[in-house]
PDB file of N, CA, C and O in Angstrom:
ATOM      1  N   MET J  23      80.980 295.035  67.607  1.00 64.00           N
ATOM      2  CA  MET J  23      81.989 295.689  68.111  1.00 64.00           C
ATOM      3  C   MET J  23      81.474 296.957  69.117  1.00 64.00           C
ATOM      4  O   MET J  23      80.755 297.692  68.704  1.00 64.00           O
ATOM      5  N   ALA J  24      82.335 297.137  70.169  1.00 75.00           N
ATOM      6  CA  ALA J  24      81.653 298.283  71.148  1.00 75.00           C
ATOM      7  C   ALA J  24      82.319 299.508  70.795  1.00 75.00           C
ATOM      8  O   ALA J  24      83.535 299.686  69.989  1.00 75.00           O
ATOM      9  N   ARG J  25      81.457 300.571  71.154  1.00 83.00           N
ATOM     10  CA  ARG J  25      82.125 301.745  70.819  1.00 83.00           C
ATOM     11  C   ARG J  25      82.846 302.336  72.079  1.00 83.00           C
ATOM     12  O   ARG J  25      82.487 301.918  73.070  1.00 83.00           O
ATOM     13  N   LYS J  26      83.606 303.157  71.918  1.00 88.00           N
ATOM     14  CA  LYS J  26      83.984 304.077  73.119  1.00 88.00           C
ATOM     15  C   LYS J  26      83.001 304.966  73.760  1.00 88.00           C
ATOM     16  O   LYS J  26      81.868 305.279  73.499  1.00 88.00           O
ATOM     17  N   ALA J  27      83.374 305.172  75.291  1.00 91.00           N
ATOM     18  CA  ALA J  27      82.330 305.725  75.943  1.00 91.00           C
ATOM     19  C   ALA J  27      82.165 307.286  75.539  1.00 91.00           C
ATOM     20  O   ALA J  27      83.281 307.764  75.297  1.00 91.00           O
ATOM     21  N   LEU J  28      81.077 307.945  75.938  1.00 90.00           N
ATOM     22  CA  LEU J  28      80.896 309.123  75.294  1.00 90.00           C
ATOM     23  C   LEU J  28      81.461 310.010  76.864  1.00 90.00           C
ATOM     24  O   LEU J  28      81.391 309.792  77.926  1.00 90.00           O
ATOM     25  N   SER J  29      82.069 311.219  76.393  1.00 94.00           N
ATOM     26  CA  SER J  29      82.639 312.082  77.484  1.00 94.00           C
ATOM     27  C   SER J  29      81.433 312.720  78.006  1.00 94.00           C
ATOM     28  O   SER J  29      80.250 312.819  77.400  1.00 94.00           O
ATOM     29  N   GLN J  30      81.895 313.525  79.131  1.00 95.00           N
ATOM     30  CA  GLN J  30      80.752 314.143  80.062  1.00 95.00           C
ATOM     31  C   GLN J  30      80.279 315.129  79.112  1.00 95.00           C
ATOM     32  O   GLN J  30      78.966 315.444  79.495  1.00 95.00           O
ATOM     33  N   THR J  31      80.944 315.861  78.412  1.00 95.00           N
ATOM     34  CA  THR J  31      80.463 317.003  77.736  1.00 95.00           C
ATOM     35  C   THR J  31      79.388 316.650  76.448  1.00 95.00           C
ATOM     36  O   THR J  31      78.663 317.212  76.606  1.00 95.00           O
ATOM     37  N   LYS J  32      80.039 315.414  75.782  1.00 94.00           N
ATOM     38  CA  LYS J  32      79.105 315.139  74.914  1.00 94.00           C
ATOM     39  C   LYS J  32      77.556 314.593  75.298  1.00 94.00           C
ATOM     40  O   LYS J  32      76.740 314.843  74.790  1.00 94.00           O
ATOM     41  N   LYS J  33      77.596 313.836  76.438  1.00 93.00           N
ATOM     42  CA  LYS J  33      76.264 313.585  77.255  1.00 93.00           C
ATOM     43  C   LYS J  33      75.545 314.662  77.635  1.00 93.00           C
ATOM     44  O   LYS J  33      74.266 314.684  77.396  1.00 93.00           O
ATOM     45  N   ALA J  34      76.158 315.875  77.843  1.00 93.00           N
ATOM     46  CA  ALA J  34      75.328 316.956  78.349  1.00 93.00           C
ATOM     47  C   ALA J  34      74.816 317.566  77.151  1.00 93.00           C
ATOM     48  O   ALA J  34      73.785 318.176  77.093  1.00 93.00           O
ATOM     49  N   GLN J  35      75.665 317.475  76.125  1.00 94.00           N
ATOM     50  CA  GLN J  35      75.220 318.282  74.869  1.00 94.00           C
ATOM     51  C   GLN J  35      73.880 317.518  74.256  1.00 94.00           C
ATOM     52  O   GLN J  35      72.900 318.017  73.864  1.00 94.00           O
ATOM     53  N   ILE J  36      74.174 316.104  74.365  1.00 92.00           N
ATOM     54  CA  ILE J  36      73.095 315.293  74.149  1.00 92.00           C
ATOM     55  C   ILE J  36      71.671 315.515  74.955  1.00 92.00           C
ATOM     56  O   ILE J  36      70.364 315.503  74.214  1.00 92.00           O
ATOM     57  N   ASP J  37      71.959 315.376  75.943  1.00 93.00           N
ATOM     58  CA  ASP J  37      70.554 315.723  76.870  1.00 93.00           C
ATOM     59  C   ASP J  37      70.117 317.228  76.671  1.00 93.00           C
ATOM     60  O   ASP J  37      68.897 317.210  76.582  1.00 93.00           O
ATOM     61  N   GLN J  38      70.797 318.253  76.679  1.00 92.00           N
ATOM     62  CA  GLN J  38      70.460 319.539  76.233  1.00 92.00           C
ATOM     63  C   GLN J  38      69.612 319.566  74.859  1.00 92.00           C
ATOM     64  O   GLN J  38      68.769 320.242  74.828  1.00 92.00           O
ATOM     65  N   GLU J  39      70.082 318.829  73.848  1.00 92.00           N
ATOM     66  CA  GLU J  39      69.127 318.809  72.743  1.00 92.00           C
ATOM     67  C   GLU J  39      68.029 317.977  72.752  1.00 92.00           C
ATOM     68  O   GLU J  39      66.963 318.566  72.172  1.00 92.00           O
ATOM     69  N   LYS J  40      67.853 317.009  73.630  1.00 93.00           N
ATOM     70  CA  LYS J  40      66.721 316.206  74.119  1.00 93.00           C
ATOM     71  C   LYS J  40      65.638 317.355  74.565  1.00 93.00           C
ATOM     72  O   LYS J  40      64.550 317.623  74.390  1.00 93.00           O
ATOM     73  N   HIS J  41      66.584 318.196  75.595  1.00 93.00           N
ATOM     74  CA  HIS J  41      65.451 319.190  76.608  1.00 93.00           C
ATOM     75  C   HIS J  41      64.820 320.420  75.384  1.00 93.00           C
ATOM     76  O   HIS J  41      63.747 320.487  75.642  1.00 93.00           O
ATOM     77  N   ASP J  42      65.927 320.883  74.533  1.00 93.00           N
ATOM     78  CA  ASP J  42      65.290 321.989  73.773  1.00 93.00           C
ATOM     79  C   ASP J  42      64.459 321.433  72.910  1.00 93.00           C
ATOM     80  O   ASP J  42      63.310 321.954  72.462  1.00 93.00           O
ATOM     81  N   LEU J  43      64.242 319.998  72.217  1.00 93.00           N
ATOM     82  CA  LEU J  43      63.453 319.390  71.361  1.00 93.00           C
ATOM     83  C   LEU J  43      62.114 319.465  72.010  1.00 93.00           C
ATOM     84  O   LEU J  43      60.900 319.768  71.412  1.00 93.00           O
ATOM     85  N   LEU J  44      61.854 319.220  73.318  1.00 95.00           N
ATOM     86  CA  LEU J  44      60.839 318.930  74.241  1.00 95.00           C
ATOM     87  C   LEU J  44      60.273 320.036  74.530  1.00 95.00           C
ATOM     88  O   LEU J  44      58.950 320.498  74.627  1.00 95.00           O
ATOM     89  N   MET J  45      61.059 321.257  74.824  1.00 95.00           N
ATOM     90  CA  MET J  45      60.576 322.802  75.045  1.00 95.00           C
ATOM     91  C   MET J  45      59.885 323.172  73.805  1.00 95.00           C
ATOM     92  O   MET J  45      58.993 323.911  73.942  1.00 95.00           O
ATOM     93  N   ALA J  46      60.309 322.805  72.465  1.00 94.00           N
ATOM     94  CA  ALA J  46      59.608 323.314  71.550  1.00 94.00           C
ATOM     95  C   ALA J  46      58.433 322.642  71.390  1.00 94.00           C
ATOM     96  O   ALA J  46      57.593 323.358  70.794  1.00 94.00           O
ATOM     97  N   ARG J  47      58.241 321.296  71.689  1.00 94.00           N
ATOM     98  CA  ARG J  47      57.013 320.574  71.439  1.00 94.00           C
ATOM     99  C   ARG J  47      56.017 321.348  72.463  1.00 94.00           C
ATOM    100  O   ARG J  47      54.852 321.680  72.203  1.00 94.00           O
ATOM    101  N   ALA J  48      56.735 321.640  73.690  1.00 95.00           N
ATOM    102  CA  ALA J  48      55.628 322.132  74.763  1.00 95.00           C
ATOM    103  C   ALA J  48      55.066 323.533  74.463  1.00 95.00           C
ATOM    104  O   ALA J  48      53.917 324.059  74.679  1.00 95.00           O
ATOM    105  N   VAL J  49      55.928 324.342  73.800  1.00 95.00           N
ATOM    106  CA  VAL J  49      55.607 325.838  73.364  1.00 95.00           C
ATOM    107  C   VAL J  49      54.544 325.540  72.308  1.00 95.00           C
ATOM    108  O   VAL J  49      53.508 326.385  72.481  1.00 95.00           O
ATOM    109  N   ILE J  50      54.641 324.569  71.422  1.00 94.00           N
ATOM    110  CA  ILE J  50      53.603 324.579  70.293  1.00 94.00           C
ATOM    111  C   ILE J  50      52.275 324.235  70.945  1.00 94.00           C
ATOM    112  O   ILE J  50      51.224 324.584  70.681  1.00 94.00           O
ATOM    113  N   ARG J  51      52.616 323.218  71.887  1.00 94.00           N
ATOM    114  CA  ARG J  51      51.224 322.756  72.439  1.00 94.00           C
ATOM    115  C   ARG J  51      50.559 323.836  73.286  1.00 94.00           C
ATOM    116  O   ARG J  51      49.461 323.850  73.625  1.00 94.00           O
ATOM    117  N   TYR J  52      51.388 324.439  74.052  1.00 93.00           N
ATOM    118  CA  TYR J  52      50.736 325.787  74.858  1.00 93.00           C
ATOM    119  C   TYR J  52      50.017 326.728  74.249  1.00 93.00           C
ATOM    120  O   TYR J  52      49.087 327.100  74.615  1.00 93.00           O
ATOM    121  N   GLN J  53      50.750 326.846  73.064  1.00 93.00           N
ATOM    122  CA  GLN J  53      50.111 327.787  71.891  1.00 93.00           C
ATOM    123  C   GLN J  53      48.814 327.280  71.535  1.00 93.00           C
ATOM    124  O   GLN J  53      47.938 328.227  71.388  1.00 93.00           O
ATOM    125  N   GLN J  54      48.677 326.042  71.109  1.00 92.00           N
ATOM    126  CA  GLN J  54      47.422 325.432  70.662  1.00 92.00           C
ATOM    127  C   GLN J  54      46.298 325.644  71.961  1.00 92.00           C
ATOM    128  O   GLN J  54      45.106 325.955  71.562  1.00 92.00           O
ATOM    129  N   GLU J  55      46.791 325.420  73.325  1.00 91.00           N
ATOM    130  CA  GLU J  55      46.002 325.480  74.100  1.00 91.00           C
ATOM    131  C   GLU J  55      45.300 327.003  74.277  1.00 91.00           C
ATOM    132  O   GLU J  55      44.103 327.245  74.649  1.00 91.00           O
ATOM    133  N   LEU J  56      46.203 327.877  74.137  1.00 90.00           N
ATOM    134  CA  LEU J  56      45.769 329.493  74.210  1.00 90.00           C
ATOM    135  C   LEU J  56      44.980 329.695  73.030  1.00 90.00           C
ATOM    136  O   LEU J  56      43.977 330.614  73.134  1.00 90.00           O
ATOM    137  N   ALA J  57      45.101 328.841  71.932  1.00 91.00           N
ATOM    138  CA  ALA J  57      44.124 329.244  70.749  1.00 91.00           C
ATOM    139  C   ALA J  57      42.619 328.615  70.886  1.00 91.00           C
ATOM    140  O   ALA J  57      41.707 329.108  70.378  1.00 91.00           O
ATOM    141  N   LYS J  58      42.468 328.032  72.037  1.00 89.00           N
ATOM    142  CA  LYS J  58      40.977 327.467  72.090  1.00 89.00           C
ATOM    143  C   LYS J  58      40.126 328.495  72.514  1.00 89.00           C
ATOM    144  O   LYS J  58      40.660 329.402  73.024  1.00 89.00           O
ATOM    145  N   PRO J  59      38.932 328.554  72.107  1.00 90.00           N
ATOM    146  CA  PRO J  59      37.968 329.235  72.594  1.00 90.00           C
ATOM    147  C   PRO J  59      37.884 329.315  74.173  1.00 90.00           C
ATOM    148  O   PRO J  59      38.235 328.518  74.935  1.00 90.00           O
ATOM    149  N   ASP J  60      37.396 330.594  74.635  1.00 87.00           N
ATOM    150  CA  ASP J  60      37.289 330.658  76.261  1.00 87.00           C
ATOM    151  C   ASP J  60      36.249 329.921  76.671  1.00 87.00           C
ATOM    152  O   ASP J  60      36.331 329.323  77.938  1.00 87.00           O
ATOM    153  N   SER J  61      35.378 329.228  75.877  1.00 89.00           N
ATOM    154  CA  SER J  61      34.263 328.327  76.648  1.00 89.00           C
ATOM    155  C   SER J  61      35.026 326.944  76.901  1.00 89.00           C
ATOM    156  O   SER J  61      34.220 326.130  77.608  1.00 89.00           O
ATOM    157  N   GLU J  62      36.111 326.526  76.355  1.00 89.00           N
ATOM    158  CA  GLU J  62      36.800 325.157  76.395  1.00 89.00           C
ATOM    159  C   GLU J  62      37.642 325.274  77.671  1.00 89.00           C
ATOM    160  O   GLU J  62      38.320 326.381  77.895  1.00 89.00           O
ATOM    161  N   LYS J  63      37.978 324.444  78.220  1.00 90.00           N
ATOM    162  CA  LYS J  63      39.110 324.133  79.194  1.00 90.00           C
ATOM    163  C   LYS J  63      40.232 324.031  78.815  1.00 90.00           C
ATOM    164  O   LYS J  63      40.754 323.245  77.731  1.00 90.00           O
ATOM    165  N   ARG J  64      40.992 324.923  79.472  1.00 89.00           N
ATOM    166  CA  ARG J  64      42.641 325.228  78.554  1.00 89.00           C
ATOM    167  C   ARG J  64      43.445 324.375  79.781  1.00 89.00           C
ATOM    168  O   ARG J  64      43.371 324.636  80.886  1.00 89.00           O
ATOM    169  N   ASP J  65      44.508 323.810  79.265  1.00 90.00           N
ATOM    170  CA  ASP J  65      45.320 323.147  80.237  1.00 90.00           C
ATOM    171  C   ASP J  65      46.617 324.584  80.540  1.00 90.00           C
ATOM    172  O   ASP J  65      46.947 325.218  79.480  1.00 90.00           O
ATOM    173  N   GLY J  66      47.012 324.571  81.428  1.00 90.00           N
ATOM    174  CA  GLY J  66      48.163 325.528  81.856  1.00 90.00           C
ATOM    175  C   GLY J  66      49.411 325.124  81.691  1.00 90.00           C
ATOM    176  O   GLY J  66      49.924 324.042  81.029  1.00 90.00           O
ATOM    177  N   LEU J  67      50.495 325.934  82.458  1.00 92.00           N
ATOM    178  CA  LEU J  67      51.677 325.693  81.841  1.00 92.00           C
ATOM    179  C   LEU J  67      52.269 324.554  82.315  1.00 92.00           C
ATOM    180  O   LEU J  67      52.864 323.642  81.915  1.00 92.00           O
ATOM    181  N   GLN J  68      52.148 324.309  83.788  1.00 94.00           N
ATOM    182  CA  GLN J  68      52.522 323.115  84.243  1.00 94.00           C
ATOM    183  C   GLN J  68      51.839 322.103  83.924  1.00 94.00           C
ATOM    184  O   GLN J  68      52.640 320.912  83.663  1.00 94.00           O
ATOM    185  N   LYS J  69      50.679 322.029  83.499  1.00 94.00           N
ATOM    186  CA  LYS J  69      50.121 320.806  82.857  1.00 94.00           C
ATOM    187  C   LYS J  69      50.430 320.276  81.583  1.00 94.00           C
ATOM    188  O   LYS J  69      50.890 319.456  81.271  1.00 94.00           O
ATOM    189  N   VAL J  70      50.874 321.385  80.547  1.00 94.00           N
ATOM    190  CA  VAL J  70      51.382 321.350  79.378  1.00 94.00           C
ATOM    191  C   VAL J  70      52.821 320.599  79.553  1.00 94.00           C
ATOM    192  O   VAL J  70      53.147 319.642  78.867  1.00 94.00           O
ATOM    193  N   CYS J  71      53.696 321.028  80.401  1.00 95.00           N
ATOM    194  CA  CYS J  71      54.953 320.551  80.879  1.00 95.00           C
ATOM    195  C   CYS J  71      54.843 318.929  80.967  1.00 95.00           C
ATOM    196  O   CYS J  71      55.766 318.325  80.714  1.00 95.00           O
ATOM    197  N   GLN J  72      53.978 318.744  81.992  1.00 95.00           N
ATOM    198  CA  GLN J  72      53.846 317.625  82.563  1.00 95.00           C
ATOM    199  C   GLN J  72      53.377 316.382  81.649  1.00 95.00           C
ATOM    200  O   GLN J  72      53.829 315.314  81.347  1.00 95.00           O
ATOM    201  N   ILE J  73      52.516 317.133  80.659  1.00 95.00           N
ATOM    202  CA  ILE J  73      52.049 316.105  79.596  1.00 95.00           C
ATOM    203  C   ILE J  73      53.241 315.777  78.357  1.00 95.00           C
ATOM    204  O   ILE J  73      53.145 314.587  77.937  1.00 95.00           O
ATOM    205  N   VAL J  74      53.632 316.676  78.174  1.00 95.00           N
ATOM    206  CA  VAL J  74      54.993 316.710  77.234  1.00 95.00           C
ATOM    207  C   VAL J  74      55.983 315.715  77.864  1.00 95.00           C
ATOM    208  O   VAL J  74      56.407 314.753  77.223  1.00 95.00           O
ATOM    209  N   SER J  75      56.385 315.735  78.917  1.00 95.00           N
ATOM    210  CA  SER J  75      57.177 315.177  79.666  1.00 95.00           C
ATOM    211  C   SER J  75      56.800 313.585  79.642  1.00 95.00           C
ATOM    212  O   SER J  75      57.705 312.643  79.586  1.00 95.00           O
ATOM    213  N   ASP J  76      55.498 313.357  80.010  1.00 95.00           N
ATOM    214  CA  ASP J  76      55.059 312.014  80.188  1.00 95.00           C
ATOM    215  C   ASP J  76      54.699 311.387  78.651  1.00 95.00           C
ATOM    216  O   ASP J  76      55.278 310.221  78.568  1.00 95.00           O
ATOM    217  N   GLU J  77      54.490 312.195  77.599  1.00 95.00           N
ATOM    218  CA  GLU J  77      54.580 311.530  76.458  1.00 95.00           C
ATOM    219  C   GLU J  77      56.038 311.015  75.947  1.00 95.00           C
ATOM    220  O   GLU J  77      56.084 309.941  75.394  1.00 95.00           O
ATOM    221  N   TYR J  78      57.058 312.012  76.260  1.00 95.00           N
ATOM    222  CA  TYR J  78      58.126 311.642  75.954  1.00 95.00           C
ATOM    223  C   TYR J  78      58.704 310.312  76.846  1.00 95.00           C
ATOM    224  O   TYR J  78      59.496 309.410  76.258  1.00 95.00           O
ATOM    225  N   TYR J  79      58.280 310.136  78.159  1.00 96.00           N
ATOM    226  CA  TYR J  79      58.736 308.933  78.453  1.00 96.00           C
ATOM    227  C   TYR J  79      58.099 307.701  78.384  1.00 96.00           C
ATOM    228  O   TYR J  79      58.499 306.564  78.400  1.00 96.00           O
ATOM    229  N   ARG J  80      56.607 307.929  77.961  1.00 95.00           N
ATOM    230  CA  ARG J  80      56.162 306.612  77.281  1.00 95.00           C
ATOM    231  C   ARG J  80      56.866 306.199  75.903  1.00 95.00           C
ATOM    232  O   ARG J  80      57.043 305.097  75.614  1.00 95.00           O
ATOM    233  N   ASP J  81      57.649 307.209  75.205  1.00 94.00           N
ATOM    234  CA  ASP J  81      57.789 306.757  74.028  1.00 94.00           C
ATOM    235  C   ASP J  81      59.493 306.220  74.084  1.00 94.00           C
ATOM    236  O   ASP J  81      59.920 305.195  73.534  1.00 94.00           O
ATOM    237  N   THR J  82      60.146 306.730  75.245  1.00 92.00           N
ATOM    238  CA  THR J  82      61.584 306.553  75.097  1.00 92.00           C
ATOM    239  C   THR J  82      61.976 305.784  76.557  1.00 92.00           C
ATOM    240  O   THR J  82      63.265 305.363  76.684  1.00 92.00           O
ATOM    241  N   LYS J  83      61.147 305.933  77.540  1.00 93.00           N
ATOM    242  CA  LYS J  83      61.543 305.428  78.841  1.00 93.00           C
ATOM    243  C   LYS J  83      62.553 306.313  79.614  1.00 93.00           C
ATOM    244  O   LYS J  83      63.328 305.638  80.358  1.00 93.00           O
ATOM    245  N   GLN J  84      62.742 307.335  79.068  1.00 92.00           N
ATOM    246  CA  GLN J  84      63.818 308.339  79.592  1.00 92.00           C
ATOM    247  C   GLN J  84      63.157 309.610  80.347  1.00 92.00           C
ATOM    248  O   GLN J  84      62.033 310.245  79.653  1.00 92.00           O
ATOM    249  N   ARG J  85      63.167 309.994  81.574  1.00 92.00           N
ATOM    250  CA  ARG J  85      62.460 311.101  82.058  1.00 92.00           C
ATOM    251  C   ARG J  85      63.292 312.177  81.896  1.00 92.00           C
ATOM    252  O   ARG J  85      64.579 312.351  82.088  1.00 92.00           O
ATOM    253  N   VAL J  86      62.520 313.516  81.352  1.00 92.00           N
ATOM    254  CA  VAL J  86      62.999 315.053  81.210  1.00 92.00           C
ATOM    255  C   VAL J  86      62.094 315.669  81.975  1.00 92.00           C
ATOM    256  O   VAL J  86      61.175 315.508  81.502  1.00 92.00           O
ATOM    257  N   VAL J  87      62.564 316.775  82.704  1.00 93.00           N
ATOM    258  CA  VAL J  87      61.792 317.599  83.432  1.00 93.00           C
ATOM    259  C   VAL J  87      61.797 318.759  82.909  1.00 93.00           C
ATOM    260  O   VAL J  87      63.148 319.219  82.347  1.00 93.00           O
ATOM    261  N   LEU J  88      60.675 319.315  82.506  1.00 93.00           N
ATOM    262  CA  LEU J  88      60.468 320.671  81.902  1.00 93.00           C
ATOM    263  C   LEU J  88      60.124 321.705  83.076  1.00 93.00           C
ATOM    264  O   LEU J  88      59.171 321.517  83.712  1.00 93.00           O
ATOM    265  N   ASN J  89      60.611 322.900  82.913  1.00 93.00           N
ATOM    266  CA  ASN J  89      60.421 324.089  83.895  1.00 93.00           C
ATOM    267  C   ASN J  89      59.327 324.697  83.224  1.00 93.00           C
ATOM    268  O   ASN J  89      59.395 325.353  81.982  1.00 93.00           O
ATOM    269  N   TYR J  90      58.247 325.056  83.982  1.00 93.00           N
ATOM    270  CA  TYR J  90      57.019 325.990  83.447  1.00 93.00           C
ATOM    271  C   TYR J  90      57.416 327.324  83.083  1.00 93.00           C
ATOM    272  O   TYR J  90      57.054 328.013  82.415  1.00 93.00           O
ATOM    273  N   THR J  91      58.307 327.709  84.052  1.00 93.00           N
ATOM    274  CA  THR J  91      58.700 329.194  83.878  1.00 93.00           C
ATOM    275  C   THR J  91      59.462 329.332  82.573  1.00 93.00           C
ATOM    276  O   THR J  91      59.147 330.347  81.692  1.00 93.00           O
ATOM    277  N   THR J  92      60.298 328.317  82.140  1.00 91.00           N
ATOM    278  CA  THR J  92      61.128 328.413  80.789  1.00 91.00           C
ATOM    279  C   THR J  92      59.993 328.345  79.628  1.00 91.00           C
ATOM    280  O   THR J  92      60.078 329.064  78.728  1.00 91.00           O
ATOM    281  N   LEU J  93      59.068 327.677  79.911  1.00 92.00           N
ATOM    282  CA  LEU J  93      58.041 327.707  78.867  1.00 92.00           C
ATOM    283  C   LEU J  93      57.434 328.998  78.791  1.00 92.00           C
ATOM    284  O   LEU J  93      56.874 329.347  77.867  1.00 92.00           O
ATOM    285  N   GLN J  94      57.098 329.641  79.973  1.00 92.00           N
ATOM    286  CA  GLN J  94      56.241 330.997  80.006  1.00 92.00           C
ATOM    287  C   GLN J  94      57.145 331.948  79.056  1.00 92.00           C
ATOM    288  O   GLN J  94      56.695 332.527  78.274  1.00 92.00           O
ATOM    289  N   ASN J  95      58.543 331.842  79.274  1.00 92.00           N
ATOM    290  CA  ASN J  95      59.449 332.910  78.633  1.00 92.00           C
ATOM    291  C   ASN J  95      59.444 332.399  77.208  1.00 92.00           C
ATOM    292  O   ASN J  95      59.422 333.156  76.236  1.00 92.00           O
ATOM    293  N   LEU J  96      59.715 331.384  76.817  1.00 91.00           N
ATOM    294  CA  LEU J  96      59.602 330.782  75.551  1.00 91.00           C
ATOM    295  C   LEU J  96      58.312 331.184  74.707  1.00 91.00           C
ATOM    296  O   LEU J  96      58.394 331.666  73.303  1.00 91.00           O
ATOM    297  N   ALA J  97      57.278 330.979  75.229  1.00 90.00           N
ATOM    298  CA  ALA J  97      55.989 331.132  74.566  1.00 90.00           C
ATOM    299  C   ALA J  97      55.879 332.613  74.516  1.00 90.00           C
ATOM    300  O   ALA J  97      55.088 332.921  73.493  1.00 90.00           O
ATOM    301  N   LYS J  98      56.355 333.555  75.237  1.00 88.00           N
ATOM    302  CA  LYS J  98      56.276 334.889  74.891  1.00 88.00           C
ATOM    303  C   LYS J  98      57.206 335.470  73.908  1.00 88.00           C
ATOM    304  O   LYS J  98      57.197 336.638  73.696  1.00 88.00           O
ATOM    305  N   GLY J  99      58.169 334.430  73.460  1.00 85.00           N
ATOM    306  CA  GLY J  99      59.128 334.997  72.257  1.00 85.00           C
ATOM    307  C   GLY J  99      60.432 335.158  72.894  1.00 85.00           C
ATOM    308  O   GLY J  99      61.430 335.465  72.087  1.00 85.00           O
ATOM    309  N   GLY J 100      60.673 334.705  73.858  1.00 82.00           N
ATOM    310  CA  GLY J 100      62.119 334.626  74.422  1.00 82.00           C
ATOM    311  C   GLY J 100      62.948 333.464  73.851  1.00 82.00           C
ATOM    312  O   GLY J 100      62.517 332.854  73.158  1.00 82.00           O
ATOM    313  N   ARG J 101      64.117 333.686  74.173  1.00 80.00           N
ATOM    314  CA  ARG J 101      65.230 332.914  73.594  1.00 80.00           C
ATOM    315  C   ARG J 101      65.962 332.287  74.877  1.00 80.00           C
ATOM    316  O   ARG J 101      66.112 332.530  75.819  1.00 80.00           O
ATOM    317  N   THR J 102      66.318 330.738  74.569  1.00 74.00           N
ATOM    318  CA  THR J 102      67.264 330.098  75.577  1.00 74.00           C
ATOM    319  C   THR J 102      68.675 330.966  75.565  1.00 74.00           C
ATOM    320  O   THR J 102      69.127 331.507  74.487  1.00 74.00           O
ATOM    321  N   LYS J 103      69.296 330.798  76.798  1.00 72.00           N
ATOM    322  CA  LYS J 103      70.816 331.131  76.730  1.00 72.00           C
ATOM    323  C   LYS J 103      71.618 330.484  75.597  1.00 72.00           C
ATOM    324  O   LYS J 103      72.614 331.279  74.982  1.00 72.00           O
ATOM    325  N   ALA J 104      71.326 329.422  75.231  1.00 67.00           N
ATOM    326  CA  ALA J 104      72.502 328.689  74.059  1.00 67.00           C
ATOM    327  C   ALA J 104      72.033 329.379  72.892  1.00 67.00           C
ATOM    328  O   ALA J 104      72.839 329.543  72.160  1.00 67.00           O
TER     329      ALA J 104
END
């Protein structure tokens, strides 16, 4: 039996939850990169966003774009508008 279609608002809410989850993963990954010793090569903000986005795409076949500036603000302890 088929379900009824989701409203545009509900779709946006689901997409935002996915994005927030991925940003949380990216913050953790970026903090791990910063914890590496200075002698090792570290990935930057843009690279971390790309890696997390690519991992999610491999798992779900859905592309989610992450903004490195938002990652920088969240890594410094900032909060999202939501």
